[in-house]
Amino acid sequence: MHIFRTIDDIKNYSRTTKQESKSIGLVPTMGALHHGHMRLMTEAIKTCDVTVASIFVNPLQFAPSEDFNIYPRQEAQDINLLTDCGVDAVFIPNPETFYSPNFTTYVEVNSLSKNLCGKLRPTHFRGVATVILKLLHIVMPDTLFLGQKDTQQARIITQMLADLSMDTGLCMLPIVRETDGLAASSRNAMLSPVERTEACRLFHALNHASEAIRQGETQATTLQMMIASDLKKSAMIYVDYIAIVDYETLQPIETVGDNTLIAVAAFVGKTRLIDNTLLSFQENRKI
Ligand code: AMP
């Protein structure tokens, strides 16, 4: 596997790959790789000639009060995982050179970035959209692979690609979970053993709501109250939001239906976790 650390080197590799008429799949990550990330790698390898992963804990998407400094970093282990999986190249930029000292250009995907995670983290999606657009210009992939775990992010990037008339395709893959249902996440490593046990309540609460929907419940407020009451059972869980929204607009809805997103964000101890259910989500949704 090629390891590139400078923008020029990965650009040269991408240019050569394109000159050979090979398709490129890009899987952007912040590292501390787990089987959720690896599912994206496997799909990229299956569908593209060349798979490029990136590992970059992007400072632009963290507010000063957030967990940038303690975010898990395990580069050597990540490189081994990517090599074993068959990824062709990894781009691991240096934060000091990735953004020049006078960097001042940002991408705002306005209305979609304001609610859900955007309420507590008002500059988060600006950082995400900016880093993704910069990576797209550098790596020039045909397809970008993202996870449903970060649905709002995938929705925002879909909008950005459309608004800026970009040709890159987007493939969003379903959430990969641990055996007890907890969504795989790099942040899970930050949980204490007891917090780790409590954290799977997020998944169970979402499941409870999905089961109620299968039984005929359609009222968003009833479902929200049901999730809130499930999460209240743990003194370690502090809810940021429980949202029932339309996936396209990310605006609240009163009655659930096709394309409804049920999303939760909660602190388990000091660690903020997110999880969601997308009603009628199809495997390998091509957007
Ligand atoms: P991150 O490293 O957390 O920025 O995530 C990089 C990519 O992996 C994003 O597109 C995430 O949505 C995706 N991802 C993270 N966790 C999971 C998971 N449990 N299942 C599926 N995709 C995931």
mmCIF file of C-alpha atoms and ligand atoms in Angstrom:
data_model
loop_
_atom_site.group_PDB
_atom_site.id
_atom_site.type_symbol
_atom_site.label_atom_id
_atom_site.label_comp_id
_atom_site.label_asym_id
_atom_site.label_seq_id
_atom_site.Cartn_x
_atom_site.Cartn_y
_atom_site.Cartn_z
ATOM 1 C CA MET A 1 0.000 0.000 0.000
ATOM 2 C CA HIS A 2 1.267 3.472 -0.876
ATOM 3 C CA ILE A 3 1.453 5.937 2.009
ATOM 4 C CA PHE A 4 1.314 9.589 0.978
ATOM 5 C CA ARG A 5 1.780 12.480 3.365
ATOM 6 C CA THR A 6 1.914 15.468 1.039
ATOM 7 C CA ILE A 7 -0.780 16.890 -1.214
ATOM 8 C CA ASP A 8 1.590 16.876 -4.198
ATOM 9 C CA ASP A 9 2.412 13.178 -3.826
ATOM 10 C CA ILE A 10 -1.202 11.979 -3.581
ATOM 11 C CA LYS A 11 -2.172 14.316 -6.453
ATOM 12 C CA ASN A 12 0.516 12.776 -8.667
ATOM 13 C CA TYR A 13 -0.704 9.288 -7.777
ATOM 14 C CA SER A 14 -4.325 10.216 -8.566
ATOM 15 C CA ARG A 15 -3.352 11.869 -11.853
ATOM 16 C CA THR A 16 -1.420 8.778 -12.953
ATOM 17 C CA THR A 17 -4.310 6.531 -11.930
ATOM 18 C CA LYS A 18 -6.728 8.617 -13.968
ATOM 19 C CA GLN A 19 -4.385 8.648 -16.974
ATOM 20 C CA GLU A 20 -4.547 4.834 -16.833
ATOM 21 C CA SER A 21 -8.383 5.176 -17.044
ATOM 22 C CA LYS A 22 -8.829 3.556 -13.634
ATOM 23 C CA SER A 23 -11.686 4.571 -11.358
ATOM 24 C CA ILE A 24 -10.857 5.877 -7.882
ATOM 25 C CA GLY A 25 -12.884 5.356 -4.693
ATOM 26 C CA LEU A 26 -12.185 7.626 -1.720
ATOM 27 C CA VAL A 27 -12.963 6.703 1.899
ATOM 28 C CA PRO A 28 -12.265 9.728 4.123
ATOM 29 C CA THR A 29 -11.768 8.945 7.827
ATOM 30 C CA MET A 30 -10.356 10.388 11.014
ATOM 31 C CA GLY A 31 -8.549 7.121 11.733
ATOM 32 C CA ALA A 32 -8.772 4.859 14.800
ATOM 33 C CA LEU A 33 -10.250 2.499 12.263
ATOM 34 C CA HIS A 34 -12.895 -0.086 13.174
ATOM 35 C CA HIS A 35 -15.104 -2.486 11.262
ATOM 36 C CA GLY A 36 -17.520 0.326 10.323
ATOM 37 C CA HIS A 37 -14.703 2.019 8.401
ATOM 38 C CA MET A 38 -13.543 -1.302 6.984
ATOM 39 C CA ARG A 39 -17.010 -1.980 5.540
ATOM 40 C CA LEU A 40 -16.592 1.218 3.497
ATOM 41 C CA MET A 41 -13.115 0.123 2.367
ATOM 42 C CA THR A 42 -14.402 -3.284 1.266
ATOM 43 C CA GLU A 43 -17.191 -1.714 -0.745
ATOM 44 C CA ALA A 44 -14.788 0.749 -2.402
ATOM 45 C CA ILE A 45 -12.384 -2.070 -3.278
ATOM 46 C CA LYS A 46 -15.269 -4.075 -4.744
ATOM 47 C CA THR A 47 -16.586 -1.266 -6.925
ATOM 48 C CA CYS A 48 -13.549 0.847 -7.886
ATOM 49 C CA ASP A 49 -10.243 0.015 -9.593
ATOM 50 C CA VAL A 50 -8.237 1.898 -6.982
ATOM 51 C CA THR A 51 -9.202 2.645 -3.372
ATOM 52 C CA VAL A 52 -7.722 5.591 -1.513
ATOM 53 C CA ALA A 53 -8.335 6.046 2.213
ATOM 54 C CA SER A 54 -7.536 9.222 4.076
ATOM 55 C CA ILE A 55 -6.721 9.545 7.762
ATOM 56 C CA PHE A 56 -6.976 13.051 9.111
ATOM 57 C CA VAL A 57 -8.335 14.313 12.419
ATOM 58 C CA ASN A 58 -9.648 17.493 10.870
ATOM 59 C CA PRO A 59 -9.185 20.432 13.260
ATOM 60 C CA LEU A 60 -11.736 22.529 11.343
ATOM 61 C CA GLN A 61 -14.644 20.359 12.456
ATOM 62 C CA PHE A 62 -13.868 20.560 16.184
ATOM 63 C CA ALA A 63 -14.809 23.557 18.323
ATOM 64 C CA PRO A 64 -12.141 24.646 20.847
ATOM 65 C CA SER A 65 -14.139 23.022 23.700
ATOM 66 C CA GLU A 66 -14.397 19.669 21.918
ATOM 67 C CA ASP A 67 -12.346 16.452 22.017
ATOM 68 C CA PHE A 68 -9.793 17.158 19.232
ATOM 69 C CA ASN A 69 -6.779 16.623 21.509
ATOM 70 C CA ILE A 70 -8.012 13.366 23.039
ATOM 71 C CA TYR A 71 -9.551 11.951 19.844
ATOM 72 C CA PRO A 72 -8.041 8.428 19.456
ATOM 73 C CA ARG A 73 -5.038 8.226 17.128
ATOM 74 C CA GLN A 74 -3.441 4.886 16.167
ATOM 75 C CA GLU A 75 -1.689 5.381 12.854
ATOM 76 C CA ALA A 76 0.491 2.247 12.796
ATOM 77 C CA GLN A 77 -2.459 -0.026 13.547
ATOM 78 C CA ASP A 78 -4.606 1.775 10.946
ATOM 79 C CA ILE A 79 -1.935 1.313 8.273
ATOM 80 C CA ASN A 80 -1.808 -2.434 9.017
ATOM 81 C CA LEU A 81 -5.595 -2.732 8.800
ATOM 82 C CA LEU A 82 -5.712 -0.891 5.477
ATOM 83 C CA THR A 83 -2.838 -2.938 4.043
ATOM 84 C CA ASP A 84 -4.458 -6.239 5.070
ATOM 85 C CA CYS A 85 -7.792 -5.163 3.626
ATOM 86 C CA GLY A 86 -6.273 -4.398 0.189
ATOM 87 C CA VAL A 87 -6.564 -0.605 0.100
ATOM 88 C CA ASP A 88 -4.228 0.766 -2.599
ATOM 89 C CA ALA A 89 -3.156 4.042 -1.018
ATOM 90 C CA VAL A 90 -3.613 6.060 2.135
ATOM 91 C CA PHE A 91 -3.285 9.804 2.419
ATOM 92 C CA ILE A 92 -2.219 10.950 5.893
ATOM 93 C CA PRO A 93 -1.703 14.695 5.656
ATOM 94 C CA ASN A 94 0.103 16.748 8.203
ATOM 95 C CA PRO A 95 -2.399 19.224 9.774
ATOM 96 C CA GLU A 96 0.206 22.018 9.631
ATOM 97 C CA THR A 97 0.631 21.747 5.867
ATOM 98 C CA PHE A 98 -2.877 20.581 4.890
ATOM 99 C CA TYR A 99 -4.260 23.989 5.860
ATOM 100 C CA SER A 100 -1.849 26.817 5.104
ATOM 101 C CA PRO A 101 -1.426 29.413 7.899
ATOM 102 C CA ASN A 102 -3.488 31.931 5.892
ATOM 103 C CA PHE A 103 -6.240 29.420 5.019
ATOM 104 C CA THR A 104 -9.522 31.313 4.822
ATOM 105 C CA THR A 105 -11.913 29.533 2.460
ATOM 106 C CA TYR A 106 -14.854 27.583 3.902
ATOM 107 C CA VAL A 107 -17.811 25.694 2.478
ATOM 108 C CA GLU A 108 -21.196 26.270 4.147
ATOM 109 C CA VAL A 109 -24.130 24.041 3.258
ATOM 110 C CA ASN A 110 -26.530 26.367 4.951
ATOM 111 C CA SER A 111 -29.929 25.107 6.054
ATOM 112 C CA LEU A 112 -28.955 21.432 6.381
ATOM 113 C CA SER A 113 -26.123 22.293 8.766
ATOM 114 C CA LYS A 114 -28.187 24.206 11.301
ATOM 115 C CA ASN A 115 -30.193 21.555 13.140
ATOM 116 C CA LEU A 116 -29.519 18.098 14.668
ATOM 117 C CA CYS A 117 -25.748 18.005 15.327
ATOM 118 C CA GLY A 118 -25.408 21.545 13.950
ATOM 119 C CA LYS A 119 -27.296 23.052 16.906
ATOM 120 C CA LEU A 120 -24.720 22.106 19.509
ATOM 121 C CA ARG A 121 -21.852 22.176 17.001
ATOM 122 C CA PRO A 122 -22.548 25.281 14.848
ATOM 123 C CA THR A 123 -19.224 25.213 12.958
ATOM 124 C CA HIS A 124 -18.903 21.419 12.676
ATOM 125 C CA PHE A 125 -20.408 20.856 9.226
ATOM 126 C CA ARG A 126 -18.571 23.835 7.766
ATOM 127 C CA GLY A 127 -15.376 22.019 8.762
ATOM 128 C CA VAL A 128 -16.652 18.716 7.358
ATOM 129 C CA ALA A 129 -17.783 20.162 4.011
ATOM 130 C CA THR A 130 -14.539 22.114 3.647
ATOM 131 C CA VAL A 131 -12.283 19.122 4.296
ATOM 132 C CA ILE A 132 -14.327 16.838 2.019
ATOM 133 C CA LEU A 133 -14.297 19.337 -0.851
ATOM 134 C CA LYS A 134 -10.542 19.816 -0.437
ATOM 135 C CA LEU A 135 -10.008 16.029 -0.417
ATOM 136 C CA LEU A 136 -12.174 15.681 -3.538
ATOM 137 C CA HIS A 137 -10.012 18.218 -5.366
ATOM 138 C CA ILE A 138 -6.829 16.483 -4.249
ATOM 139 C CA VAL A 139 -7.780 12.818 -4.773
ATOM 140 C CA MET A 140 -10.232 13.335 -7.680
ATOM 141 C CA PRO A 141 -12.287 10.210 -6.879
ATOM 142 C CA ASP A 142 -15.115 8.912 -9.038
ATOM 143 C CA THR A 143 -16.976 7.771 -5.927
ATOM 144 C CA LEU A 144 -16.959 8.903 -2.333
ATOM 145 C CA PHE A 145 -17.868 6.319 0.320
ATOM 146 C CA LEU A 146 -19.585 7.520 3.497
ATOM 147 C CA GLY A 147 -21.421 5.784 6.339
ATOM 148 C CA GLN A 148 -25.039 6.166 7.399
ATOM 149 C CA LYS A 149 -23.664 6.485 10.937
ATOM 150 C CA ASP A 150 -23.152 10.176 10.080
ATOM 151 C CA THR A 151 -26.356 10.623 8.107
ATOM 152 C CA GLN A 152 -26.512 14.381 8.405
ATOM 153 C CA GLN A 153 -22.966 14.551 7.060
ATOM 154 C CA ALA A 154 -23.883 12.312 4.099
ATOM 155 C CA ARG A 155 -26.968 14.422 3.386
ATOM 156 C CA ILE A 156 -24.938 17.648 3.522
ATOM 157 C CA ILE A 157 -22.223 16.279 1.240
ATOM 158 C CA THR A 158 -24.878 15.059 -1.234
ATOM 159 C CA GLN A 159 -26.243 18.610 -1.312
ATOM 160 C CA MET A 160 -22.775 20.096 -1.734
ATOM 161 C CA LEU A 161 -22.003 17.775 -4.670
ATOM 162 C CA ALA A 162 -25.268 18.752 -6.354
ATOM 163 C CA ASP A 163 -25.018 22.481 -5.623
ATOM 164 C CA LEU A 164 -21.451 22.684 -6.924
ATOM 165 C CA SER A 165 -22.238 20.522 -9.997
ATOM 166 C CA MET A 166 -19.614 17.956 -9.105
ATOM 167 C CA ASP A 167 -19.411 14.649 -10.933
ATOM 168 C CA THR A 168 -18.323 12.576 -7.932
ATOM 169 C CA GLY A 169 -20.804 9.844 -7.000
ATOM 170 C CA LEU A 170 -21.667 9.165 -3.368
ATOM 171 C CA CYS A 171 -22.280 5.744 -1.885
ATOM 172 C CA MET A 172 -23.721 5.672 1.639
ATOM 173 C CA LEU A 173 -23.423 2.367 3.464
ATOM 174 C CA PRO A 174 -25.486 1.142 6.431
ATOM 175 C CA ILE A 175 -24.373 1.423 10.047
ATOM 176 C CA VAL A 176 -22.074 -1.354 11.243
ATOM 177 C CA ARG A 177 -22.763 -2.359 14.842
ATOM 178 C CA GLU A 178 -21.068 -4.224 17.670
ATOM 179 C CA THR A 179 -22.691 -7.483 18.771
ATOM 180 C CA ASP A 180 -24.762 -5.692 21.438
ATOM 181 C CA GLY A 181 -26.060 -3.184 18.870
ATOM 182 C CA LEU A 182 -23.872 -0.182 19.704
ATOM 183 C CA ALA A 183 -22.879 1.598 16.484
ATOM 184 C CA ALA A 184 -19.148 1.065 15.895
ATOM 185 C CA SER A 185 -17.326 4.347 16.511
ATOM 186 C CA SER A 186 -13.766 5.495 17.174
ATOM 187 C CA ARG A 187 -15.160 7.346 20.194
ATOM 188 C CA ASN A 188 -16.325 4.054 21.783
ATOM 189 C CA ALA A 189 -12.697 3.587 22.877
ATOM 190 C CA MET A 190 -13.142 6.655 25.100
ATOM 191 C CA LEU A 191 -15.922 4.996 27.147
ATOM 192 C CA SER A 192 -15.244 3.396 30.537
ATOM 193 C CA PRO A 193 -16.403 -0.245 30.801
ATOM 194 C CA VAL A 194 -19.614 0.771 32.562
ATOM 195 C CA GLU A 195 -20.286 3.608 30.075
ATOM 196 C CA ARG A 196 -19.686 1.130 27.262
ATOM 197 C CA THR A 197 -22.437 -1.097 28.679
ATOM 198 C CA GLU A 198 -24.832 1.828 29.074
ATOM 199 C CA ALA A 199 -24.071 3.187 25.583
ATOM 200 C CA CYS A 200 -25.996 0.449 23.803
ATOM 201 C CA ARG A 201 -29.187 1.972 25.229
ATOM 202 C CA LEU A 202 -29.066 4.377 22.263
ATOM 203 C CA PHE A 203 -29.499 1.495 19.857
ATOM 204 C CA HIS A 204 -32.143 -0.197 22.016
ATOM 205 C CA ALA A 205 -34.147 3.028 22.264
ATOM 206 C CA LEU A 206 -34.046 3.433 18.463
ATOM 207 C CA ASN A 207 -35.025 -0.194 18.065
ATOM 208 C CA HIS A 208 -37.908 0.260 20.468
ATOM 209 C CA ALA A 209 -39.169 3.166 18.342
ATOM 210 C CA SER A 210 -38.776 1.150 15.125
ATOM 211 C CA GLU A 211 -40.738 -1.698 16.705
ATOM 212 C CA ALA A 212 -43.499 0.733 17.731
ATOM 213 C CA ILE A 213 -43.621 1.981 14.117
ATOM 214 C CA ARG A 214 -43.941 -1.612 12.900
ATOM 215 C CA GLN A 215 -46.866 -1.978 15.342
ATOM 216 C CA GLY A 216 -48.550 1.073 13.785
ATOM 217 C CA GLU A 217 -47.311 4.092 15.762
ATOM 218 C CA THR A 218 -46.823 7.098 13.465
ATOM 219 C CA GLN A 219 -46.748 10.144 15.768
ATOM 220 C CA ALA A 220 -43.299 11.673 16.006
ATOM 221 C CA THR A 221 -43.907 13.172 19.463
ATOM 222 C CA THR A 222 -44.977 9.791 20.893
ATOM 223 C CA LEU A 223 -41.891 8.139 19.445
ATOM 224 C CA GLN A 224 -39.627 10.906 20.737
ATOM 225 C CA MET A 225 -41.087 10.543 24.230
ATOM 226 C CA MET A 226 -40.596 6.794 24.054
ATOM 227 C CA ILE A 227 -36.893 7.207 23.151
ATOM 228 C CA ALA A 228 -36.425 9.910 25.813
ATOM 229 C CA SER A 229 -37.946 7.702 28.492
ATOM 230 C CA ASP A 230 -35.718 4.753 27.490
ATOM 231 C CA LEU A 231 -32.590 6.917 27.678
ATOM 232 C CA LYS A 232 -33.616 8.504 30.981
ATOM 233 C CA LYS A 233 -33.270 5.092 32.606
ATOM 234 C CA SER A 234 -29.505 5.635 32.650
ATOM 235 C CA ALA A 235 -28.046 8.306 34.918
ATOM 236 C CA MET A 236 -24.929 8.286 32.719
ATOM 237 C CA ILE A 237 -26.745 9.400 29.575
ATOM 238 C CA TYR A 238 -27.349 13.065 28.872
ATOM 239 C CA VAL A 239 -29.409 13.579 25.730
ATOM 240 C CA ASP A 240 -28.374 16.292 23.256
ATOM 241 C CA TYR A 241 -31.262 15.682 20.846
ATOM 242 C CA ILE A 242 -33.826 13.144 19.734
ATOM 243 C CA ALA A 243 -34.951 14.180 16.259
ATOM 244 C CA ILE A 244 -37.530 12.794 13.882
ATOM 245 C CA VAL A 245 -37.031 14.522 10.549
ATOM 246 C CA ASP A 246 -37.437 14.154 6.834
ATOM 247 C CA TYR A 247 -34.150 12.838 5.437
ATOM 248 C CA GLU A 248 -34.140 15.249 2.467
ATOM 249 C CA THR A 249 -34.812 18.465 4.364
ATOM 250 C CA LEU A 250 -33.688 17.379 7.849
ATOM 251 C CA GLN A 251 -36.729 19.326 9.107
ATOM 252 C CA PRO A 252 -38.970 17.919 11.871
ATOM 253 C CA ILE A 253 -42.064 16.008 10.797
ATOM 254 C CA GLU A 254 -45.224 15.173 12.706
ATOM 255 C CA THR A 255 -45.975 11.776 11.195
ATOM 256 C CA VAL A 256 -43.359 9.215 10.240
ATOM 257 C CA GLY A 257 -43.259 7.834 6.713
ATOM 258 C CA ASP A 258 -40.945 6.831 3.943
ATOM 259 C CA ASN A 259 -37.587 8.616 4.153
ATOM 260 C CA THR A 260 -37.950 9.468 7.839
ATOM 261 C CA LEU A 261 -34.744 9.793 9.819
ATOM 262 C CA ILE A 262 -34.812 9.126 13.559
ATOM 263 C CA ALA A 263 -31.570 10.424 15.000
ATOM 264 C CA VAL A 264 -30.195 10.673 18.515
ATOM 265 C CA ALA A 265 -27.120 12.289 19.998
ATOM 266 C CA ALA A 266 -26.215 11.846 23.634
ATOM 267 C CA PHE A 267 -23.300 12.164 25.973
ATOM 268 C CA VAL A 268 -22.462 8.922 27.695
ATOM 269 C CA GLY A 269 -20.308 10.256 30.484
ATOM 270 C CA LYS A 270 -18.174 12.824 28.660
ATOM 271 C CA THR A 271 -18.261 11.091 25.278
ATOM 272 C CA ARG A 272 -20.743 12.286 22.691
ATOM 273 C CA LEU A 273 -22.231 9.472 20.609
ATOM 274 C CA ILE A 274 -24.682 9.531 17.719
ATOM 275 C CA ASP A 275 -26.929 6.879 16.222
ATOM 276 C CA ASN A 276 -29.886 6.785 13.857
ATOM 277 C CA THR A 277 -32.427 4.791 11.946
ATOM 278 C CA LEU A 278 -33.430 5.641 8.421
ATOM 279 C CA LEU A 279 -36.850 4.208 7.645
ATOM 280 C CA SER A 280 -36.883 2.206 4.423
ATOM 281 C CA PHE A 281 -33.130 2.531 4.094
ATOM 282 C CA GLN A 282 -31.778 0.435 1.256
ATOM 283 C CA GLU A 283 -28.447 -1.372 1.385
ATOM 284 C CA ASN A 284 -25.786 0.456 -0.640
ATOM 285 C CA ARG A 285 -27.843 3.521 -1.240
ATOM 286 C CA LYS A 286 -26.389 5.280 -4.300
ATOM 287 C CA ILE A 287 -27.143 8.975 -4.087
HETATM 288 P P1 AMP B 1 -14.942 9.038 11.000
HETATM 289 O O1 AMP B 1 -13.590 8.417 11.016
HETATM 290 O O2 AMP B 1 -15.698 8.853 12.272
HETATM 291 O O3 AMP B 1 -14.936 10.454 10.495
HETATM 292 O O4 AMP B 1 -15.775 8.222 9.921
HETATM 293 C C1 AMP B 1 -15.330 8.060 8.605
HETATM 294 C C2 AMP B 1 -16.442 7.443 7.792
HETATM 295 O O5 AMP B 1 -16.770 6.178 8.336
HETATM 296 C C3 AMP B 1 -17.731 8.285 7.800
HETATM 297 O O6 AMP B 1 -18.305 8.259 6.515
HETATM 298 C C4 AMP B 1 -18.590 7.551 8.802
HETATM 299 O O7 AMP B 1 -19.971 7.720 8.590
HETATM 300 C C5 AMP B 1 -18.167 6.119 8.553
HETATM 301 N N1 AMP B 1 -18.476 5.299 9.723
HETATM 302 C C6 AMP B 1 -18.050 5.507 10.991
HETATM 303 N N2 AMP B 1 -18.605 4.581 11.808
HETATM 304 C C7 AMP B 1 -19.394 3.799 11.049
HETATM 305 C C8 AMP B 1 -20.245 2.684 11.303
HETATM 306 N N3 AMP B 1 -20.406 2.197 12.530
HETATM 307 N N4 AMP B 1 -20.907 2.135 10.277
HETATM 308 C C9 AMP B 1 -20.771 2.631 9.023
HETATM 309 N N5 AMP B 1 -19.994 3.680 8.711
HETATM 310 C C10 AMP B 1 -19.313 4.258 9.704
#
